[in-house]
Tab-separated table of C-alpha atoms in Angstrom:
chain	number	residue	atom	x	y	z
A	163	MET	CA	79.558	122.874	102.506
A	164	ARG	CA	80.617	119.263	101.839
A	165	THR	CA	84.270	120.218	102.282
A	166	LEU	CA	83.516	121.920	105.606
A	167	LEU	CA	81.520	118.926	106.828
A	168	ALA	CA	84.207	116.466	105.708
A	169	SER	CA	86.864	118.569	107.444
A	170	PHE	CA	84.830	118.662	110.653
A	171	VAL	CA	84.220	114.899	110.633
A	172	CYS	CA	87.897	114.131	109.961
A	173	GLY	CA	88.997	116.534	112.702
A	174	ALA	CA	86.506	115.068	115.179
A	175	ILE	CA	87.686	111.522	114.426
A	176	PHE	CA	91.331	112.591	114.769
A	177	GLY	CA	90.714	114.403	118.071
A	178	THR	CA	88.724	111.474	119.444
A	179	GLY	CA	91.522	109.096	118.495
A	180	LEU	CA	94.049	111.319	120.271
A	181	MET	CA	91.932	111.323	123.425
A	182	ILE	CA	91.261	107.568	123.384
A	183	SER	CA	94.946	106.761	122.831
A	184	GLY	CA	96.030	109.094	125.626
A	185	MET	CA	98.166	111.203	123.295
A	186	THR	CA	96.643	114.418	124.635
A	187	ASP	CA	98.617	113.789	127.850
A	188	PRO	CA	101.968	115.575	127.483
A	189	THR	CA	103.619	113.326	130.105
A	190	ARG	CA	102.923	110.278	127.954
A	191	VAL	CA	104.483	111.919	124.917
A	192	LEU	CA	107.486	113.121	126.946
A	193	GLY	CA	107.818	109.546	128.253
A	194	PHE	CA	108.189	108.357	124.663
A	195	LEU	CA	110.937	110.911	124.060
A	196	ASP	CA	112.776	109.905	127.270
A	197	VAL	CA	114.671	106.988	125.722
A	198	PHE	CA	117.381	106.994	128.419
A	199	GLY	CA	114.973	107.229	131.369
A	200	HIS	CA	111.545	105.729	131.990
A	201	TRP	CA	110.670	105.107	128.322
A	202	ASP	CA	106.977	104.749	127.407
A	203	PRO	CA	106.531	103.065	123.973
A	204	THR	CA	102.793	103.893	123.742
A	205	LEU	CA	103.240	106.654	121.162
A	206	GLY	CA	105.106	104.241	118.891
A	207	PHE	CA	102.190	101.798	118.957
A	208	VAL	CA	99.747	104.633	118.230
A	209	MET	CA	101.879	105.686	115.246
A	210	ILE	CA	102.011	102.122	113.905
A	211	GLY	CA	98.228	101.833	114.220
A	212	ALA	CA	97.663	105.194	112.529
A	213	LEU	CA	100.018	104.378	109.667
A	214	SER	CA	98.334	100.998	109.161
A	215	VAL	CA	94.874	102.562	108.917
A	216	THR	CA	96.207	105.290	106.603
A	217	MET	CA	97.872	102.790	104.250
A	218	ILE	CA	94.652	100.768	104.028
A	219	GLY	CA	92.643	103.954	103.407
A	220	TYR	CA	94.977	105.077	100.621
A	221	ALA	CA	94.883	101.625	99.027
A	222	LEU	CA	91.062	101.541	99.074
A	223	THR	CA	90.642	105.051	97.677
A	224	ARG	CA	93.555	105.222	95.236
A	225	ASN	CA	91.470	105.658	92.065
A	226	ARG	CA	88.305	107.148	93.530
A	227	LYS	CA	86.909	110.638	93.257
A	228	PRO	CA	87.196	112.618	96.541
A	229	VAL	CA	84.040	112.785	98.682
A	230	THR	CA	84.016	116.569	98.516
A	231	GLY	CA	84.247	116.620	94.724
A	232	ALA	CA	87.443	118.664	94.910
A	233	LYS	CA	90.452	117.611	92.898
A	234	ALA	CA	92.966	115.688	94.983
A	235	ASP	CA	96.453	117.031	94.396
A	236	LYS	CA	99.399	114.692	94.676
A	237	LEU	CA	102.186	115.888	96.904
A	238	ALA	CA	105.036	117.402	94.957
A	239	ALA	CA	108.580	116.381	95.788
A	240	ARG	CA	110.369	119.232	97.474
A	241	ASN	CA	113.986	119.930	98.130
A	242	ILE	CA	115.374	120.036	101.634
A	243	ASP	CA	115.968	123.726	102.246
A	244	THR	CA	116.621	126.108	105.127
A	245	PRO	CA	112.949	126.857	105.942
A	246	LEU	CA	112.211	123.117	106.096
A	247	ILE	CA	115.144	122.461	108.437
A	248	LEU	CA	114.349	125.467	110.666
A	249	GLY	CA	110.673	124.506	110.830
A	250	SER	CA	111.582	120.926	111.720
A	251	VAL	CA	113.912	122.097	114.489
A	252	MET	CA	111.241	124.435	115.884
A	253	PHE	CA	108.612	121.681	115.741
A	254	GLY	CA	110.896	119.173	117.456
A	255	ALA	CA	112.010	121.628	120.137
A	256	GLY	CA	108.423	122.631	120.915
A	257	TRP	CA	107.298	119.020	121.011
A	258	GLY	CA	110.208	117.943	123.194
A	259	LEU	CA	109.861	120.821	125.648
A	260	SER	CA	106.089	120.709	126.032
A	261	GLY	CA	105.051	117.183	125.073
A	262	LEU	CA	102.481	118.688	122.704
A	263	CYS	CA	102.342	118.858	118.944
A	264	PRO	CA	99.633	120.680	116.941
A	265	GLY	CA	96.908	117.997	117.014
A	266	PRO	CA	96.956	117.265	120.750
A	267	ALA	CA	97.437	120.972	121.528
A	268	VAL	CA	94.282	121.962	119.650
A	269	THR	CA	92.405	119.039	121.235
A	270	ASN	CA	93.631	120.127	124.691
A	271	LEU	CA	92.286	123.659	124.163
A	272	ALA	CA	88.993	122.284	125.496
A	273	THR	CA	90.647	122.063	128.942
A	274	LEU	CA	91.377	125.825	128.903
A	275	SER	CA	94.730	125.056	130.526
A	276	PRO	CA	96.838	128.255	130.525
A	277	GLN	CA	99.911	126.278	129.409
A	278	VAL	CA	98.051	124.803	126.445
A	279	VAL	CA	96.542	128.160	125.457
A	280	LEU	CA	100.025	129.736	125.594
A	281	PHE	CA	101.441	126.848	123.539
A	282	VAL	CA	98.769	127.243	120.841
A	283	ILE	CA	99.348	131.011	120.671
A	284	ALA	CA	103.120	130.441	120.352
A	285	MET	CA	102.482	127.745	117.742
A	286	ALA	CA	100.267	130.071	115.706
A	287	LEU	CA	102.886	132.830	115.878
A	288	GLY	CA	105.543	130.344	114.781
A	289	MET	CA	103.397	129.303	111.820
A	290	MET	CA	103.073	132.932	110.724
């Protein structure tokens, strides 16, 4: 139950941050990717802010027991292989074409926009 509650709280904070920062708006994200046109640097500032908060969080919790009581696994180094490259290309193409990546897409499901629903279905199929 604690894991479920912690997951819900983290997801709610993440979704709220996406909405407040405007990153649920695909045109803003596409503006960031349009480096030769009308470039919008907002996404870069959001990333810098998110990385700063994450680094502080990791530093403060480095030697602490997880809130949920579960064992925290360290990420294992992995080789760059074909599935990683193909997945990265698919992620980048989907992001560049739609202006949505998984977090904002799931957050935008609340709008019931047909384009967003289709994107999330395609994303889920791609994950399978």
